[in-house]
mmCIF file with all atom_site columns, C-alpha atoms in Angstrom:
data_model
loop_
_atom_site.group_PDB
_atom_site.id
_atom_site.type_symbol
_atom_site.label_atom_id
_atom_site.label_alt_id
_atom_site.label_comp_id
_atom_site.label_asym_id
_atom_site.label_entity_id
_atom_site.label_seq_id
_atom_site.pdbx_PDB_ins_code
_atom_site.Cartn_x
_atom_site.Cartn_y
_atom_site.Cartn_z
_atom_site.occupancy
_atom_site.B_iso_or_equiv
_atom_site.pdbx_formal_charge
_atom_site.auth_seq_id
_atom_site.auth_comp_id
_atom_site.auth_asym_id
_atom_site.auth_atom_id
_atom_site.pdbx_PDB_model_num
ATOM 1   C CA . UNK D 1 1   ? 0.153   -0.095 0.019   1.00 56.00 ? 1   UNK D CA 1
ATOM 2   C CA . UNK D 1 2   ? 0.877   3.668  -0.013  1.00 66.00 ? 2   UNK D CA 1
ATOM 3   C CA . UNK D 1 3   ? 3.610   4.932  2.440   1.00 88.00 ? 3   UNK D CA 1
ATOM 4   C CA . UNK D 1 4   ? 4.724   8.378  3.241   1.00 93.00 ? 4   UNK D CA 1
ATOM 5   C CA . UNK D 1 5   ? 7.852   8.935  5.387   1.00 94.00 ? 5   UNK D CA 1
ATOM 6   C CA . UNK D 1 6   ? 8.906   12.078 7.147   1.00 95.00 ? 6   UNK D CA 1
ATOM 7   C CA . UNK D 1 7   ? 11.839  12.829 9.580   1.00 90.00 ? 7   UNK D CA 1
ATOM 8   C CA . UNK D 1 8   ? 10.692  13.277 13.027  1.00 92.00 ? 8   UNK D CA 1
ATOM 9   C CA . UNK D 1 9   ? 12.274  16.616 14.327  1.00 96.00 ? 9   UNK D CA 1
ATOM 10  C CA . UNK D 1 10  ? 13.873  19.744 12.988  1.00 97.00 ? 10  UNK D CA 1
ATOM 11  C CA . UNK D 1 11  ? 15.053  22.636 14.956  1.00 97.00 ? 11  UNK D CA 1
ATOM 12  C CA . UNK D 1 12  ? 16.152  25.921 13.481  1.00 97.00 ? 12  UNK D CA 1
ATOM 13  C CA . UNK D 1 13  ? 16.814  29.624 14.638  1.00 97.00 ? 13  UNK D CA 1
ATOM 14  C CA . UNK D 1 14  ? 14.128  32.433 14.088  1.00 97.00 ? 14  UNK D CA 1
ATOM 15  C CA . UNK D 1 15  ? 15.187  33.965 10.437  1.00 97.00 ? 15  UNK D CA 1
ATOM 16  C CA . UNK D 1 16  ? 16.832  31.235 9.044   1.00 97.00 ? 16  UNK D CA 1
ATOM 17  C CA . UNK D 1 17  ? 15.199  28.591 6.449   1.00 97.00 ? 17  UNK D CA 1
ATOM 18  C CA . UNK D 1 18  ? 13.585  25.532 7.333   1.00 97.00 ? 18  UNK D CA 1
ATOM 19  C CA . UNK D 1 19  ? 13.630  22.443 4.964   1.00 97.00 ? 19  UNK D CA 1
ATOM 20  C CA . UNK D 1 20  ? 11.129  19.554 5.809   1.00 98.00 ? 20  UNK D CA 1
ATOM 21  C CA . UNK D 1 21  ? 11.459  16.526 3.597   1.00 97.00 ? 21  UNK D CA 1
ATOM 22  C CA . UNK D 1 22  ? 9.077   13.910 2.844   1.00 96.00 ? 22  UNK D CA 1
ATOM 23  C CA . UNK D 1 23  ? 9.570   10.517 0.666   1.00 95.00 ? 23  UNK D CA 1
ATOM 24  C CA . UNK D 1 24  ? 6.425   8.414  -0.776  1.00 92.00 ? 24  UNK D CA 1
ATOM 25  C CA . UNK D 1 25  ? 5.995   5.010  -2.427  1.00 89.00 ? 25  UNK D CA 1
ATOM 26  C CA . UNK D 1 26  ? 3.018   5.594  -4.439  1.00 82.00 ? 26  UNK D CA 1
ATOM 27  C CA . UNK D 1 27  ? 3.887   6.115  -7.959  1.00 79.00 ? 27  UNK D CA 1
ATOM 28  C CA . UNK D 1 28  ? 0.126   6.984  -9.007  1.00 79.00 ? 28  UNK D CA 1
ATOM 29  C CA . UNK D 1 29  ? 0.224   10.196 -6.490  1.00 78.00 ? 29  UNK D CA 1
ATOM 30  C CA . UNK D 1 30  ? -1.409  12.873 -8.167  1.00 79.00 ? 30  UNK D CA 1
ATOM 31  C CA . UNK D 1 31  ? -1.596  15.454 -5.650  1.00 86.00 ? 31  UNK D CA 1
ATOM 32  C CA . UNK D 1 32  ? 0.950   16.110 -2.721  1.00 91.00 ? 32  UNK D CA 1
ATOM 33  C CA . UNK D 1 33  ? 0.240   18.531 0.265   1.00 92.00 ? 33  UNK D CA 1
ATOM 34  C CA . UNK D 1 34  ? 1.732   20.005 3.414   1.00 95.00 ? 34  UNK D CA 1
ATOM 35  C CA . UNK D 1 35  ? -0.594  20.391 6.352   1.00 95.00 ? 35  UNK D CA 1
ATOM 36  C CA . UNK D 1 36  ? 0.405   22.391 9.624   1.00 96.00 ? 36  UNK D CA 1
ATOM 37  C CA . UNK D 1 37  ? -0.739  21.257 12.970  1.00 94.00 ? 37  UNK D CA 1
ATOM 38  C CA . UNK D 1 38  ? -0.626  23.214 16.241  1.00 92.00 ? 38  UNK D CA 1
ATOM 39  C CA . UNK D 1 39  ? -0.888  21.697 19.526  1.00 86.00 ? 39  UNK D CA 1
ATOM 40  C CA . UNK D 1 40  ? -4.398  20.297 20.449  1.00 80.00 ? 40  UNK D CA 1
ATOM 41  C CA . UNK D 1 41  ? -5.705  21.704 16.793  1.00 83.00 ? 41  UNK D CA 1
ATOM 42  C CA . UNK D 1 42  ? -7.069  20.251 13.599  1.00 86.00 ? 42  UNK D CA 1
ATOM 43  C CA . UNK D 1 43  ? -5.120  20.258 10.393  1.00 91.00 ? 43  UNK D CA 1
ATOM 44  C CA . UNK D 1 44  ? -4.321  23.401 8.417   1.00 90.00 ? 44  UNK D CA 1
ATOM 45  C CA . UNK D 1 45  ? -3.871  23.150 4.799   1.00 89.00 ? 45  UNK D CA 1
ATOM 46  C CA . UNK D 1 46  ? -0.563  24.856 4.029   1.00 92.00 ? 46  UNK D CA 1
ATOM 47  C CA . UNK D 1 47  ? -0.086  24.363 0.270   1.00 91.00 ? 47  UNK D CA 1
ATOM 48  C CA . UNK D 1 48  ? -0.137  21.702 -2.272  1.00 89.00 ? 48  UNK D CA 1
ATOM 49  C CA . UNK D 1 49  ? 1.467   20.575 -5.662  1.00 91.00 ? 49  UNK D CA 1
ATOM 50  C CA . UNK D 1 50  ? 0.160   18.493 -8.641  1.00 87.00 ? 50  UNK D CA 1
ATOM 51  C CA . UNK D 1 51  ? 2.140   15.662 -9.635  1.00 84.00 ? 51  UNK D CA 1
ATOM 52  C CA . UNK D 1 52  ? 2.994   17.345 -12.883 1.00 85.00 ? 52  UNK D CA 1
ATOM 53  C CA . UNK D 1 53  ? 4.756   20.301 -11.386 1.00 86.00 ? 53  UNK D CA 1
ATOM 54  C CA . UNK D 1 54  ? 8.268   20.433 -9.929  1.00 90.00 ? 54  UNK D CA 1
ATOM 55  C CA . UNK D 1 55  ? 7.986   23.693 -7.996  1.00 94.00 ? 55  UNK D CA 1
ATOM 56  C CA . UNK D 1 56  ? 5.475   25.837 -6.488  1.00 93.00 ? 56  UNK D CA 1
ATOM 57  C CA . UNK D 1 57  ? 6.124   29.069 -4.430  1.00 94.00 ? 57  UNK D CA 1
ATOM 58  C CA . UNK D 1 58  ? 3.644   30.649 -2.110  1.00 91.00 ? 58  UNK D CA 1
ATOM 59  C CA . UNK D 1 59  ? 5.016   33.603 -0.247  1.00 95.00 ? 59  UNK D CA 1
ATOM 60  C CA . UNK D 1 60  ? 7.450   32.194 2.159   1.00 96.00 ? 60  UNK D CA 1
ATOM 61  C CA . UNK D 1 61  ? 6.726   28.665 1.378   1.00 96.00 ? 61  UNK D CA 1
ATOM 62  C CA . UNK D 1 62  ? 8.378   26.694 -1.620  1.00 97.00 ? 62  UNK D CA 1
ATOM 63  C CA . UNK D 1 63  ? 7.424   23.293 -2.564  1.00 96.00 ? 63  UNK D CA 1
ATOM 64  C CA . UNK D 1 64  ? 9.830   21.170 -4.467  1.00 96.00 ? 64  UNK D CA 1
ATOM 65  C CA . UNK D 1 65  ? 8.532   17.751 -6.195  1.00 95.00 ? 65  UNK D CA 1
ATOM 66  C CA . UNK D 1 66  ? 11.205  15.179 -7.576  1.00 93.00 ? 66  UNK D CA 1
ATOM 67  C CA . UNK D 1 67  ? 8.752   12.695 -8.866  1.00 90.00 ? 67  UNK D CA 1
ATOM 68  C CA . UNK D 1 68  ? 11.369  10.294 -10.231 1.00 91.00 ? 68  UNK D CA 1
ATOM 69  C CA . UNK D 1 69  ? 12.784  9.833  -6.691  1.00 92.00 ? 69  UNK D CA 1
ATOM 70  C CA . UNK D 1 70  ? 9.301   10.362 -5.119  1.00 92.00 ? 70  UNK D CA 1
ATOM 71  C CA . UNK D 1 71  ? 10.606  12.987 -2.839  1.00 95.00 ? 71  UNK D CA 1
ATOM 72  C CA . UNK D 1 72  ? 8.913   16.258 -1.774  1.00 95.00 ? 72  UNK D CA 1
ATOM 73  C CA . UNK D 1 73  ? 10.217  19.004 0.469   1.00 97.00 ? 73  UNK D CA 1
ATOM 74  C CA . UNK D 1 74  ? 8.884   22.081 1.932   1.00 97.00 ? 74  UNK D CA 1
ATOM 75  C CA . UNK D 1 75  ? 10.967  25.187 2.362   1.00 98.00 ? 75  UNK D CA 1
ATOM 76  C CA . UNK D 1 76  ? 10.001  28.002 4.864   1.00 97.00 ? 76  UNK D CA 1
ATOM 77  C CA . UNK D 1 77  ? 11.737  31.282 4.449   1.00 98.00 ? 77  UNK D CA 1
ATOM 78  C CA . UNK D 1 78  ? 12.433  33.536 7.452   1.00 97.00 ? 78  UNK D CA 1
ATOM 79  C CA . UNK D 1 79  ? 11.062  31.163 9.648   1.00 98.00 ? 79  UNK D CA 1
ATOM 80  C CA . UNK D 1 80  ? 9.309   32.617 12.725  1.00 97.00 ? 80  UNK D CA 1
ATOM 81  C CA . UNK D 1 81  ? 8.379   31.330 16.191  1.00 95.00 ? 81  UNK D CA 1
ATOM 82  C CA . UNK D 1 82  ? 4.933   31.033 14.998  1.00 94.00 ? 82  UNK D CA 1
ATOM 83  C CA . UNK D 1 83  ? 5.877   28.422 12.408  1.00 97.00 ? 83  UNK D CA 1
ATOM 84  C CA . UNK D 1 84  ? 6.643   25.943 15.313  1.00 97.00 ? 84  UNK D CA 1
ATOM 85  C CA . UNK D 1 85  ? 4.148   22.922 14.822  1.00 97.00 ? 85  UNK D CA 1
ATOM 86  C CA . UNK D 1 86  ? 4.003   19.668 13.338  1.00 97.00 ? 86  UNK D CA 1
ATOM 87  C CA . UNK D 1 87  ? 4.019   19.380 9.547   1.00 98.00 ? 87  UNK D CA 1
ATOM 88  C CA . UNK D 1 88  ? 2.359   16.687 7.776   1.00 97.00 ? 88  UNK D CA 1
ATOM 89  C CA . UNK D 1 89  ? 3.225   15.680 4.155   1.00 95.00 ? 89  UNK D CA 1
ATOM 90  C CA . UNK D 1 90  ? 0.143   13.897 2.696   1.00 93.00 ? 90  UNK D CA 1
ATOM 91  C CA . UNK D 1 91  ? -0.657  12.533 -0.971  1.00 90.00 ? 91  UNK D CA 1
ATOM 92  C CA . UNK D 1 92  ? -3.350  11.284 -2.786  1.00 85.00 ? 92  UNK D CA 1
ATOM 93  C CA . UNK D 1 93  ? -3.278  8.853  -5.847  1.00 77.00 ? 93  UNK D CA 1
ATOM 94  C CA . UNK D 1 94  ? -5.330  8.208  -8.872  1.00 67.00 ? 94  UNK D CA 1
ATOM 95  C CA . UNK D 1 95  ? -6.476  4.761  -7.705  1.00 60.00 ? 95  UNK D CA 1
ATOM 96  C CA . UNK D 1 96  ? -9.817  3.692  -6.456  1.00 55.00 ? 96  UNK D CA 1
ATOM 97  C CA . UNK D 1 97  ? -9.153  4.942  -2.812  1.00 59.00 ? 97  UNK D CA 1
ATOM 98  C CA . UNK D 1 98  ? -9.702  8.735  -2.622  1.00 71.00 ? 98  UNK D CA 1
ATOM 99  C CA . UNK D 1 99  ? -8.338  9.772  0.746   1.00 84.00 ? 99  UNK D CA 1
ATOM 100 C CA . UNK D 1 100 ? -5.132  11.426 1.927   1.00 89.00 ? 100 UNK D CA 1
ATOM 101 C CA . UNK D 1 101 ? -2.406  9.227  3.206   1.00 90.00 ? 101 UNK D CA 1
ATOM 102 C CA . UNK D 1 102 ? -0.339  11.100 5.755   1.00 94.00 ? 102 UNK D CA 1
ATOM 103 C CA . UNK D 1 103 ? 3.336   10.860 6.987   1.00 95.00 ? 103 UNK D CA 1
ATOM 104 C CA . UNK D 1 104 ? 3.875   10.530 10.557  1.00 95.00 ? 104 UNK D CA 1
ATOM 105 C CA . UNK D 1 105 ? 4.839   14.309 10.859  1.00 96.00 ? 105 UNK D CA 1
ATOM 106 C CA . UNK D 1 106 ? 8.046   16.547 11.402  1.00 97.00 ? 106 UNK D CA 1
ATOM 107 C CA . UNK D 1 107 ? 8.154   18.628 14.583  1.00 97.00 ? 107 UNK D CA 1
ATOM 108 C CA . UNK D 1 108 ? 9.559   21.933 13.697  1.00 98.00 ? 108 UNK D CA 1
ATOM 109 C CA . UNK D 1 109 ? 11.116  23.834 16.450  1.00 97.00 ? 109 UNK D CA 1
ATOM 110 C CA . UNK D 1 110 ? 11.861  27.325 16.053  1.00 97.00 ? 110 UNK D CA 1
ATOM 111 C CA . UNK D 1 111 ? 14.307  28.882 18.565  1.00 95.00 ? 111 UNK D CA 1
ATOM 112 C CA . UNK D 1 112 ? 14.303  32.668 19.087  1.00 91.00 ? 112 UNK D CA 1
ATOM 113 C CA . UNK U 2 1   ? -15.376 30.730 6.122   1.00 72.00 ? 1   UNK U CA 1
ATOM 114 C CA . UNK U 2 2   ? -16.919 27.766 5.967   1.00 81.00 ? 2   UNK U CA 1
ATOM 115 C CA . UNK U 2 3   ? -15.995 24.967 8.817   1.00 91.00 ? 3   UNK U CA 1
ATOM 116 C CA . UNK U 2 4   ? -16.407 21.334 9.552   1.00 95.00 ? 4   UNK U CA 1
ATOM 117 C CA . UNK U 2 5   ? -17.995 21.192 13.006  1.00 96.00 ? 5   UNK U CA 1
ATOM 118 C CA . UNK U 2 6   ? -17.159 18.237 15.500  1.00 97.00 ? 6   UNK U CA 1
ATOM 119 C CA . UNK U 2 7   ? -18.541 17.625 18.654  1.00 97.00 ? 7   UNK U CA 1
ATOM 120 C CA . UNK U 2 8   ? -17.595 17.017 21.405  1.00 97.00 ? 8   UNK U CA 1
ATOM 121 C CA . UNK U 2 9   ? -14.339 18.787 21.643  1.00 96.00 ? 9   UNK U CA 1
ATOM 122 C CA . UNK U 2 10  ? -13.100 16.409 24.371  1.00 97.00 ? 10  UNK U CA 1
ATOM 123 C CA . UNK U 2 11  ? -14.428 13.269 25.870  1.00 98.00 ? 11  UNK U CA 1
ATOM 124 C CA . UNK U 2 12  ? -13.431 11.004 28.624  1.00 98.00 ? 12  UNK U CA 1
ATOM 125 C CA . UNK U 2 13  ? -14.801 7.629  29.121  1.00 97.00 ? 13  UNK U CA 1
ATOM 126 C CA . UNK U 2 14  ? -14.286 4.512  30.720  1.00 97.00 ? 14  UNK U CA 1
ATOM 127 C CA . UNK U 2 15  ? -12.980 1.312  29.434  1.00 97.00 ? 15  UNK U CA 1
ATOM 128 C CA . UNK U 2 16  ? -16.139 -0.877 28.074  1.00 97.00 ? 16  UNK U CA 1
ATOM 129 C CA . UNK U 2 17  ? -18.350 2.127  27.705  1.00 98.00 ? 17  UNK U CA 1
ATOM 130 C CA . UNK U 2 18  ? -19.961 3.235  24.621  1.00 98.00 ? 18  UNK U CA 1
ATOM 131 C CA . UNK U 2 19  ? -18.867 6.597  22.987  1.00 98.00 ? 19  UNK U CA 1
ATOM 132 C CA . UNK U 2 20  ? -20.026 8.639  19.925  1.00 98.00 ? 20  UNK U CA 1
ATOM 133 C CA . UNK U 2 21  ? -18.585 11.552 17.880  1.00 97.00 ? 21  UNK U CA 1
ATOM 134 C CA . UNK U 2 22  ? -20.572 14.016 15.788  1.00 98.00 ? 22  UNK U CA 1
ATOM 135 C CA . UNK U 2 23  ? -19.392 15.726 12.539  1.00 98.00 ? 23  UNK U CA 1
ATOM 136 C CA . UNK U 2 24  ? -21.069 18.263 10.222  1.00 97.00 ? 24  UNK U CA 1
ATOM 137 C CA . UNK U 2 25  ? -19.355 18.877 6.918   1.00 95.00 ? 25  UNK U CA 1
ATOM 138 C CA . UNK U 2 26  ? -19.419 21.894 4.919   1.00 93.00 ? 26  UNK U CA 1
ATOM 139 C CA . UNK U 2 27  ? -22.483 22.580 3.270   1.00 92.00 ? 27  UNK U CA 1
ATOM 140 C CA . UNK U 2 28  ? -22.525 20.904 -0.286  1.00 89.00 ? 28  UNK U CA 1
ATOM 141 C CA . UNK U 2 29  ? -19.464 18.566 0.493   1.00 91.00 ? 29  UNK U CA 1
ATOM 142 C CA . UNK U 2 30  ? -20.400 15.080 -0.831  1.00 89.00 ? 30  UNK U CA 1
ATOM 143 C CA . UNK U 2 31  ? -17.384 13.365 0.418   1.00 91.00 ? 31  UNK U CA 1
ATOM 144 C CA . UNK U 2 32  ? -17.007 12.901 4.288   1.00 94.00 ? 32  UNK U CA 1
ATOM 145 C CA . UNK U 2 33  ? -13.831 11.251 5.832   1.00 95.00 ? 33  UNK U CA 1
ATOM 146 C CA . UNK U 2 34  ? -13.306 10.099 9.713   1.00 97.00 ? 34  UNK U CA 1
ATOM 147 C CA . UNK U 2 35  ? -9.591  9.749  10.634  1.00 97.00 ? 35  UNK U CA 1
ATOM 148 C CA . UNK U 2 36  ? -8.097  8.573  13.785  1.00 97.00 ? 36  UNK U CA 1
ATOM 149 C CA . UNK U 2 37  ? -4.798  10.349 14.798  1.00 96.00 ? 37  UNK U CA 1
ATOM 150 C CA . UNK U 2 38  ? -2.736  8.645  17.522  1.00 94.00 ? 38  UNK U CA 1
ATOM 151 C CA . UNK U 2 39  ? -0.547  10.902 19.608  1.00 90.00 ? 39  UNK U CA 1
ATOM 152 C CA . UNK U 2 40  ? 2.802   11.111 17.541  1.00 88.00 ? 40  UNK U CA 1
ATOM 153 C CA . UNK U 2 41  ? 1.353   9.808  14.530  1.00 91.00 ? 41  UNK U CA 1
ATOM 154 C CA . UNK U 2 42  ? -0.004  10.853 11.404  1.00 94.00 ? 42  UNK U CA 1
ATOM 155 C CA . UNK U 2 43  ? -3.750  10.543 10.743  1.00 95.00 ? 43  UNK U CA 1
ATOM 156 C CA . UNK U 2 44  ? -5.237  7.229  9.562   1.00 95.00 ? 44  UNK U CA 1
ATOM 157 C CA . UNK U 2 45  ? -8.335  6.905  7.559   1.00 95.00 ? 45  UNK U CA 1
ATOM 158 C CA . UNK U 2 46  ? -10.921 5.112  9.056   1.00 97.00 ? 46  UNK U CA 1
ATOM 159 C CA . UNK U 2 47  ? -13.827 5.534  6.802   1.00 96.00 ? 47  UNK U CA 1
ATOM 160 C CA . UNK U 2 48  ? -14.764 7.512  3.787   1.00 93.00 ? 48  UNK U CA 1
ATOM 161 C CA . UNK U 2 49  ? -18.223 8.449  2.750   1.00 94.00 ? 49  UNK U CA 1
ATOM 162 C CA . UNK U 2 50  ? -19.398 9.501  -0.745  1.00 91.00 ? 50  UNK U CA 1
ATOM 163 C CA . UNK U 2 51  ? -22.871 10.965 0.134   1.00 92.00 ? 51  UNK U CA 1
ATOM 164 C CA . UNK U 2 52  ? -24.456 8.399  2.405   1.00 93.00 ? 52  UNK U CA 1
ATOM 165 C CA . UNK U 2 53  ? -22.408 5.628  0.945   1.00 93.00 ? 53  UNK U CA 1
ATOM 166 C CA . UNK U 2 54  ? -19.585 3.979  2.504   1.00 94.00 ? 54  UNK U CA 1
ATOM 167 C CA . UNK U 2 55  ? -16.666 3.967  -0.156  1.00 90.00 ? 55  UNK U CA 1
ATOM 168 C CA . UNK U 2 56  ? -13.748 2.681  2.079   1.00 91.00 ? 56  UNK U CA 1
ATOM 169 C CA . UNK U 2 57  ? -14.018 1.201  5.415   1.00 95.00 ? 57  UNK U CA 1
ATOM 170 C CA . UNK U 2 58  ? -11.249 -1.316 5.444   1.00 92.00 ? 58  UNK U CA 1
ATOM 171 C CA . UNK U 2 59  ? -9.355  0.381  8.101   1.00 93.00 ? 59  UNK U CA 1
ATOM 172 C CA . UNK U 2 60  ? -12.284 0.463  10.392  1.00 96.00 ? 60  UNK U CA 1
ATOM 173 C CA . UNK U 2 61  ? -12.220 -2.125 13.320  1.00 95.00 ? 61  UNK U CA 1
ATOM 174 C CA . UNK U 2 62  ? -15.751 -3.086 12.455  1.00 94.00 ? 62  UNK U CA 1
ATOM 175 C CA . UNK U 2 63  ? -16.214 -5.392 15.718  1.00 96.00 ? 63  UNK U CA 1
ATOM 176 C CA . UNK U 2 64  ? -16.274 -2.387 17.830  1.00 97.00 ? 64  UNK U CA 1
ATOM 177 C CA . UNK U 2 65  ? -16.550 0.777  15.477  1.00 98.00 ? 65  UNK U CA 1
ATOM 178 C CA . UNK U 2 66  ? -19.355 1.804  13.456  1.00 98.00 ? 66  UNK U CA 1
ATOM 179 C CA . UNK U 2 67  ? -20.150 4.786  11.278  1.00 98.00 ? 67  UNK U CA 1
ATOM 180 C CA . UNK U 2 68  ? -23.242 6.522  9.553   1.00 97.00 ? 68  UNK U CA 1
ATOM 181 C CA . UNK U 2 69  ? -24.205 9.194  7.473   1.00 96.00 ? 69  UNK U CA 1
ATOM 182 C CA . UNK U 2 70  ? -27.841 8.638  7.023   1.00 86.00 ? 70  UNK U CA 1
ATOM 183 C CA . UNK U 2 71  ? -28.978 11.596 5.054   1.00 89.00 ? 71  UNK U CA 1
ATOM 184 C CA . UNK U 2 72  ? -25.684 12.203 3.373   1.00 86.00 ? 72  UNK U CA 1
ATOM 185 C CA . UNK U 2 73  ? -25.086 15.368 5.408   1.00 93.00 ? 73  UNK U CA 1
ATOM 186 C CA . UNK U 2 74  ? -23.871 14.824 9.181   1.00 96.00 ? 74  UNK U CA 1
ATOM 187 C CA . UNK U 2 75  ? -22.196 11.915 10.312  1.00 98.00 ? 75  UNK U CA 1
ATOM 188 C CA . UNK U 2 76  ? -21.831 10.008 13.551  1.00 98.00 ? 76  UNK U CA 1
ATOM 189 C CA . UNK U 2 77  ? -18.798 7.684  14.494  1.00 98.00 ? 77  UNK U CA 1
ATOM 190 C CA . UNK U 2 78  ? -19.454 5.160  17.493  1.00 98.00 ? 78  UNK U CA 1
ATOM 191 C CA . UNK U 2 79  ? -17.243 3.157  19.476  1.00 98.00 ? 79  UNK U CA 1
ATOM 192 C CA . UNK U 2 80  ? -18.707 0.341  21.619  1.00 97.00 ? 80  UNK U CA 1
ATOM 193 C CA . UNK U 2 81  ? -17.023 -0.966 23.742  1.00 97.00 ? 81  UNK U CA 1
ATOM 194 C CA . UNK U 2 82  ? -14.284 1.566  24.115  1.00 97.00 ? 82  UNK U CA 1
ATOM 195 C CA . UNK U 2 83  ? -10.762 0.039  24.774  1.00 97.00 ? 83  UNK U CA 1
ATOM 196 C CA . UNK U 2 84  ? -7.765  2.079  26.263  1.00 97.00 ? 84  UNK U CA 1
ATOM 197 C CA . UNK U 2 85  ? -6.009  1.901  22.641  1.00 96.00 ? 85  UNK U CA 1
ATOM 198 C CA . UNK U 2 86  ? -8.671  3.972  21.251  1.00 97.00 ? 86  UNK U CA 1
ATOM 199 C CA . UNK U 2 87  ? -7.561  7.240  22.981  1.00 97.00 ? 87  UNK U CA 1
ATOM 200 C CA . UNK U 2 88  ? -6.635  9.483  20.153  1.00 97.00 ? 88  UNK U CA 1
ATOM 201 C CA . UNK U 2 89  ? -7.783  12.459 18.239  1.00 96.00 ? 89  UNK U CA 1
ATOM 202 C CA . UNK U 2 90  ? -10.836 11.689 15.978  1.00 97.00 ? 90  UNK U CA 1
ATOM 203 C CA . UNK U 2 91  ? -10.769 13.981 12.976  1.00 96.00 ? 91  UNK U CA 1
ATOM 204 C CA . UNK U 2 92  ? -13.414 14.774 10.461  1.00 96.00 ? 92  UNK U CA 1
ATOM 205 C CA . UNK U 2 93  ? -12.844 16.217 7.118   1.00 94.00 ? 93  UNK U CA 1
ATOM 206 C CA . UNK U 2 94  ? -15.040 17.077 4.037   1.00 92.00 ? 94  UNK U CA 1
ATOM 207 C CA . UNK U 2 95  ? -14.083 17.528 0.607   1.00 88.00 ? 95  UNK U CA 1
ATOM 208 C CA . UNK U 2 96  ? -16.205 18.793 -2.456  1.00 79.00 ? 96  UNK U CA 1
ATOM 209 C CA . UNK U 2 97  ? -14.699 16.697 -5.179  1.00 70.00 ? 97  UNK U CA 1
ATOM 210 C CA . UNK U 2 98  ? -13.147 13.647 -3.326  1.00 58.00 ? 98  UNK U CA 1
ATOM 211 C CA . UNK U 2 99  ? -9.786  14.199 -5.008  1.00 59.00 ? 99  UNK U CA 1
ATOM 212 C CA . UNK U 2 100 ? -7.852  15.664 -1.928  1.00 56.00 ? 100 UNK U CA 1
ATOM 213 C CA . UNK U 2 101 ? -8.216  19.356 -3.302  1.00 63.00 ? 101 UNK U CA 1
ATOM 214 C CA . UNK U 2 102 ? -10.230 21.128 -0.950  1.00 67.00 ? 102 UNK U CA 1
ATOM 215 C CA . UNK U 2 103 ? -10.111 19.008 2.170   1.00 83.00 ? 103 UNK U CA 1
ATOM 216 C CA . UNK U 2 104 ? -11.070 20.887 5.100   1.00 88.00 ? 104 UNK U CA 1
ATOM 217 C CA . UNK U 2 105 ? -10.703 19.427 8.550   1.00 92.00 ? 105 UNK U CA 1
ATOM 218 C CA . UNK U 2 106 ? -12.575 19.970 11.720  1.00 94.00 ? 106 UNK U CA 1
ATOM 219 C CA . UNK U 2 107 ? -10.800 20.698 15.041  1.00 93.00 ? 107 UNK U CA 1
ATOM 220 C CA . UNK U 2 108 ? -11.285 16.976 16.011  1.00 94.00 ? 108 UNK U CA 1
ATOM 221 C CA . UNK U 2 109 ? -12.495 15.166 19.239  1.00 96.00 ? 109 UNK U CA 1
ATOM 222 C CA . UNK U 2 110 ? -9.815  14.312 21.589  1.00 96.00 ? 110 UNK U CA 1
ATOM 223 C CA . UNK U 2 111 ? -10.921 10.839 23.239  1.00 98.00 ? 111 UNK U CA 1
ATOM 224 C CA . UNK U 2 112 ? -9.473  9.570  26.385  1.00 97.00 ? 112 UNK U CA 1
ATOM 225 C CA . UNK U 2 113 ? -10.161 6.132  27.485  1.00 98.00 ? 113 UNK U CA 1
ATOM 226 C CA . UNK U 2 114 ? -9.664  5.410  31.345  1.00 97.00 ? 114 UNK U CA 1
#
């Protein structure tokens, strides 16, 4: 079945760039997503990319997709303390199951 | 901005008791999902509805979990009897198209089984 993997933890200093990485196994993935979750809260969609794109920029966020290697990354420029949260990579494929498959999340800690 | 409503926000129940969660999706969203998120893990799909029909419940522990969406609008997820391992966040999401684009999540119900 589908599998999405992420590193567990990332610590950066305020003002630096953060890069969160994700790998997935489903070659039929059509949409890939980044969600943010703050403590005790639901999931907030940050950005997404279609599988026929290799880069998408949205203000401080840059998503890079290497479809050959099934690798997705999220870069946050000028990271702020308010960016501290858990970031989930998720994918949905072009198969009968039309539900998001999530990674286990990367906890981003931003130090002042 | 339209939201997915879930209740209750928090629930504490004793082992072997029954518990139910409610979700009201965004108006017009035909696809509704229930996810379970164990602490420290990503959400895992329990059940997916298209209107009132179940399209995927392969990961739903059917001996104790049930889900319904009788009129194709709001939905209820029930656990009977609850076990200690059911302690988790239960998230509801809805989507207009079912493609993943436009998923909106509710704030979740935090269940603690004691």
